[in-house]
DNA sequence: ACATTAAGTGATT
DNA sequence: AATCACTTAATGT
């Protein structure tokens, strides 16, 4: 990135710290900032009218959420919600700077487009997973993704939370996890799942 | 010791 | 694969 841009970034944007499990964004929130995740990780969820959630994708260090990019440029409200899954540092950039920087800095433009593209790819991936993969495969993928994101083979998750992310029910998840444990891929504990191999 | 919450299980659709 | 109804186990007060 150009040094000038970095300077402006530091000057115009605000740094925000989020605890694990803290919401960054709710459905319907008016967007006035573009978040860039510096470190930690965020998951982005879609919510239906009954308040059920579906995991869309994760955002990690150095990325932005494509959804918010859209919302910001149209000055509309958020269609998704975002939740920190570990302590995370987020850079909040006022939307006014978006358009200006898009023209002023090629590297900013490239960053936004690149980010948009990779978010899109991840969305396609989760669509594929829902359409073509059976739940047990999806679950395994979910566990592996989660391990990658948090950088740990020990996942602090309840079966209930997993069920919510995958839009399934706890009982089903419990049973599938049990099968995985019997096959030897994972070990189950209360509030914790340990992957033995990836 | 009791209540609460997470996880396991059989039966039913 | 989902739901119900119930049990068992772990944890907090």
Short mmCIF file of C-alpha atoms (C1' of nucleotides) in Angstrom, two decimals:
data_model
loop_
_atom_site.label_atom_id
_atom_site.label_comp_id
_atom_site.label_asym_id
_atom_site.label_seq_id
_atom_site.Cartn_x
_atom_site.Cartn_y
_atom_site.Cartn_z
CA UNK A 1 0.00 0.00 0.00
CA UNK A 2 1.06 3.54 -0.60
CA UNK A 3 2.49 5.28 2.46
CA UNK A 4 0.08 8.12 1.93
CA UNK A 5 -2.85 5.77 2.20
CA UNK A 6 -1.52 4.23 5.34
CA UNK A 7 -1.20 7.67 6.82
CA UNK A 8 -4.77 8.52 5.93
CA UNK A 9 -5.96 5.22 7.30
CA UNK A 10 -4.39 5.96 10.64
CA UNK A 11 -5.78 9.44 10.65
CA UNK A 12 -9.38 8.84 9.60
CA UNK A 13 -10.25 5.50 11.08
CA UNK A 14 -11.02 4.35 14.58
CA UNK A 15 -9.70 1.26 16.24
CA UNK A 16 -12.22 -0.95 17.95
CA UNK A 17 -11.70 -3.92 20.22
CA UNK A 18 -14.23 -6.70 20.54
CA UNK A 19 -14.39 -9.46 23.09
CA UNK A 20 -15.04 -13.03 22.08
CA UNK A 21 -18.76 -13.64 21.49
CA UNK A 22 -19.42 -9.92 21.18
CA UNK A 23 -21.64 -8.70 18.36
CA UNK A 24 -20.13 -6.23 15.97
CA UNK A 25 -23.13 -5.82 13.76
CA UNK A 26 -26.82 -6.65 13.90
CA UNK A 27 -29.37 -7.06 11.14
CA UNK A 28 -30.81 -3.67 10.33
CA UNK A 29 -27.92 -1.65 11.67
CA UNK A 30 -27.23 1.47 9.67
CA UNK A 31 -23.79 1.18 8.23
CA UNK A 32 -21.57 4.19 8.58
CA UNK A 33 -18.25 2.41 8.83
CA UNK A 34 -16.42 -0.22 6.91
CA UNK A 35 -14.80 -2.70 9.20
CA UNK A 36 -11.43 -4.21 8.46
CA UNK A 37 -10.39 -7.04 10.71
CA UNK A 38 -6.83 -6.54 11.90
CA UNK A 39 -6.58 -9.64 14.00
CA UNK A 40 -8.86 -12.18 15.56
CA UNK A 41 -11.78 -13.59 13.61
CA UNK A 42 -15.38 -12.79 12.92
CA UNK A 43 -18.22 -14.88 11.69
CA UNK A 44 -20.91 -13.48 9.50
CA UNK A 45 -24.42 -14.82 9.89
CA UNK A 46 -27.65 -14.53 8.04
CA UNK A 47 -30.80 -14.44 10.14
CA UNK A 48 -34.36 -15.40 9.26
CA UNK A 49 -37.56 -13.93 10.68
CA UNK A 50 -37.65 -16.49 13.46
CA UNK A 51 -34.21 -15.45 14.62
CA UNK A 52 -32.55 -18.61 13.38
CA UNK A 53 -29.06 -18.18 12.07
CA UNK A 54 -26.99 -19.54 9.26
CA UNK A 55 -23.26 -19.20 9.04
CA UNK A 56 -22.23 -17.45 5.83
CA UNK A 57 -18.48 -17.14 6.19
CA UNK A 58 -15.64 -16.13 8.42
CA UNK A 59 -13.47 -13.03 8.21
CA UNK A 60 -9.92 -13.10 9.44
CA UNK A 61 -7.06 -10.67 9.78
CA UNK A 62 -6.73 -8.21 6.92
CA UNK A 63 -10.14 -8.75 5.42
CA UNK A 64 -13.40 -6.91 5.06
CA UNK A 65 -16.95 -8.07 4.80
CA UNK A 66 -18.36 -7.85 1.30
CA UNK A 67 -21.84 -7.37 2.67
CA UNK A 68 -20.86 -4.22 4.48
CA UNK A 69 -19.13 -2.90 1.40
CA UNK A 70 -22.40 -3.18 -0.45
CA UNK A 71 -24.39 -1.66 2.35
CA UNK A 72 -22.02 1.22 2.78
CA UNK A 73 -21.99 2.25 -0.81
CA UNK A 74 -25.74 2.21 -0.97
CA UNK A 75 -25.96 3.76 2.49
CA UNK A 76 -28.42 1.09 3.45
CA UNK A 77 -28.88 -1.19 6.40
CA UNK A 78 -27.07 -4.38 7.18
CA UNK A 79 -28.56 -7.62 5.90
CA UNK A 80 -26.36 -9.73 8.10
CA UNK A 81 -24.94 -9.82 11.55
CA UNK A 82 -21.35 -10.24 12.59
CA UNK A 83 -20.01 -11.79 15.73
CA UNK A 84 -16.46 -11.96 17.06
CA UNK A 85 -15.46 -15.54 17.79
CA UNK A 86 -12.25 -14.55 19.50
CA UNK A 87 -10.92 -11.28 20.85
CA UNK A 88 -10.60 -9.14 17.75
CA UNK A 89 -9.22 -5.83 16.69
CA UNK A 90 -11.23 -4.01 14.05
CA UNK A 91 -10.43 -0.89 12.09
CA UNK A 92 -13.53 1.20 11.41
CA UNK A 93 -13.30 3.35 8.33
CA UNK A 94 -15.90 6.07 7.76
CA UNK A 95 -17.78 5.42 4.53
CA UNK A 96 -17.07 8.92 3.22
CA UNK A 97 -13.55 7.83 2.56
CA UNK A 98 -14.57 4.85 0.51
CA UNK A 99 -15.35 6.59 -2.76
CA UNK A 100 -12.60 9.11 -2.42
CA UNK A 101 -10.01 6.46 -1.80
CA UNK A 102 -11.32 4.22 -4.54
CA UNK A 103 -10.28 6.88 -7.03
CA UNK A 104 -7.28 8.21 -5.22
CA UNK A 105 -5.51 5.00 -4.36
CA UNK A 106 -5.23 2.10 -6.81
CA UNK A 107 -4.02 -0.12 -4.03
CA UNK A 108 -7.14 0.59 -1.99
CA UNK A 109 -9.29 -0.17 -4.99
CA UNK A 110 -7.40 -3.39 -5.57
CA UNK A 111 -7.79 -4.33 -1.93
CA UNK A 112 -11.54 -3.80 -1.96
CA UNK A 113 -12.06 -5.71 -5.19
CA UNK A 114 -9.85 -8.53 -4.04
CA UNK A 115 -11.65 -8.72 -0.73
CA UNK A 116 -15.00 -8.66 -2.45
CA UNK A 117 -13.95 -11.48 -4.69
CA UNK A 118 -12.70 -13.78 -1.94
CA UNK A 119 -15.83 -13.18 0.13
CA UNK A 120 -17.88 -14.13 -2.90
CA UNK A 121 -15.91 -17.33 -3.29
CA UNK A 122 -16.51 -18.24 0.31
CA UNK A 123 -20.20 -17.62 -0.12
CA UNK A 124 -20.24 -19.97 -3.10
CA UNK A 125 -18.45 -22.53 -1.02
CA UNK A 126 -21.08 -22.49 1.68
CA UNK A 127 -23.84 -22.62 -0.91
CA UNK A 128 -22.18 -25.67 -2.43
CA UNK A 129 -21.86 -27.22 0.99
CA UNK A 130 -25.56 -26.76 1.66
CA UNK A 131 -26.72 -27.90 -1.72
CA UNK A 132 -24.43 -30.82 -2.37
CA UNK A 133 -22.95 -32.05 0.87
CA UNK A 134 -24.64 -34.23 3.40
CA UNK A 135 -24.86 -32.91 6.90
CA UNK A 136 -22.11 -35.15 8.24
CA UNK A 137 -19.71 -33.85 5.58
CA UNK A 138 -20.76 -30.30 6.29
CA UNK A 139 -20.17 -30.84 9.96
CA UNK A 140 -16.68 -32.16 9.37
CA UNK A 141 -15.89 -29.22 7.13
CA UNK A 142 -17.25 -26.89 9.78
CA UNK A 143 -15.00 -28.40 12.45
CA UNK A 144 -11.95 -28.18 10.22
CA UNK A 145 -12.72 -24.59 9.23
CA UNK A 146 -13.18 -23.69 12.84
CA UNK A 147 -9.84 -25.27 13.75
CA UNK A 148 -8.12 -23.39 10.94
CA UNK A 149 -9.63 -20.09 11.97
CA UNK A 150 -8.83 -20.36 15.64
CA UNK A 151 -5.53 -22.08 14.98
CA UNK A 152 -6.30 -24.74 17.54
CA UNK A 153 -7.46 -28.33 17.46
CA UNK A 154 -9.41 -27.75 20.64
CA UNK A 155 -12.74 -26.19 19.83
CA UNK A 156 -14.78 -24.62 22.59
CA UNK A 157 -18.22 -25.16 21.18
CA UNK A 158 -21.45 -26.68 22.36
CA UNK A 159 -23.43 -28.97 20.10
CA UNK A 160 -26.19 -26.40 20.27
CA UNK A 161 -23.97 -23.66 18.84
CA UNK A 162 -22.87 -25.88 15.99
CA UNK A 163 -26.45 -26.78 15.23
CA UNK A 164 -27.34 -23.09 15.06
CA UNK A 165 -24.47 -22.28 12.70
CA UNK A 166 -25.38 -25.13 10.38
CA UNK A 167 -29.08 -24.49 10.79
CA UNK A 168 -29.72 -27.97 12.10
CA UNK A 169 -30.85 -29.34 15.45
CA UNK A 170 -28.78 -30.22 18.47
CA UNK A 171 -29.81 -33.86 18.61
CA UNK A 172 -28.72 -34.48 15.07
CA UNK A 173 -25.37 -32.79 15.60
CA UNK A 174 -24.82 -34.77 18.78
CA UNK A 175 -25.40 -38.01 16.93
CA UNK A 176 -23.16 -37.12 14.01
CA UNK A 177 -20.41 -36.01 16.38
CA UNK A 178 -20.75 -39.30 18.21
CA UNK A 179 -20.25 -41.16 14.93
CA UNK A 180 -17.17 -39.11 14.19
CA UNK A 181 -15.82 -39.89 17.62
CA UNK A 182 -16.35 -43.61 17.08
CA UNK A 183 -14.57 -43.38 13.74
CA UNK A 184 -11.69 -41.81 15.63
CA UNK A 185 -11.43 -38.35 14.13
CA UNK A 186 -12.42 -36.42 17.20
CA UNK A 187 -12.87 -36.59 20.96
CA UNK A 188 -15.89 -35.15 22.69
CA UNK A 189 -16.03 -33.33 26.00
CA UNK A 190 -18.44 -30.98 27.60
CA UNK A 191 -18.17 -27.63 25.81
CA UNK A 192 -15.16 -28.90 23.93
CA UNK A 193 -14.30 -30.92 20.86
CA UNK A 194 -10.76 -32.03 20.14
CA UNK A 195 -9.74 -32.91 16.60
CA UNK A 196 -7.06 -35.55 16.47
CA UNK A 197 -6.34 -35.20 12.76
CA UNK A 198 -7.26 -32.80 10.03
"C1'" DA B 1 -28.12 -30.42 48.12
"C1'" DC B 2 -30.44 -28.38 44.40
"C1'" DA B 3 -31.08 -26.10 39.96
"C1'" DT B 4 -29.32 -25.41 35.51
"C1'" DT B 5 -27.26 -26.56 31.32
"C1'" DA B 6 -24.91 -29.84 28.03
"C1'" DA B 7 -25.02 -34.14 25.99
"C1'" DG B 8 -26.82 -39.03 25.04
"C1'" DT B 9 -30.66 -42.14 23.50
"C1'" DG B 10 -34.99 -44.55 21.79
"C1'" DA B 11 -39.01 -43.98 19.41
"C1'" DT B 12 -41.73 -41.63 15.89
"C1'" DT B 13 -42.49 -39.14 11.56
"C1'" DA C 1 -32.77 -35.61 9.18
"C1'" DA C 2 -35.96 -33.58 12.49
"C1'" DT C 3 -38.65 -33.69 16.69
"C1'" DC C 4 -40.20 -35.40 21.15
"C1'" DA C 5 -39.61 -37.03 25.43
"C1'" DC C 6 -36.72 -38.53 28.67
"C1'" DT C 7 -32.12 -39.78 30.96
"C1'" DT C 8 -27.51 -38.95 32.42
"C1'" DA C 9 -23.65 -36.17 33.42
"C1'" DA C 10 -21.24 -31.92 34.47
"C1'" DT C 11 -21.29 -27.42 36.54
"C1'" DG C 12 -22.71 -23.47 39.26
"C1'" DT C 13 -24.98 -21.57 43.63
#
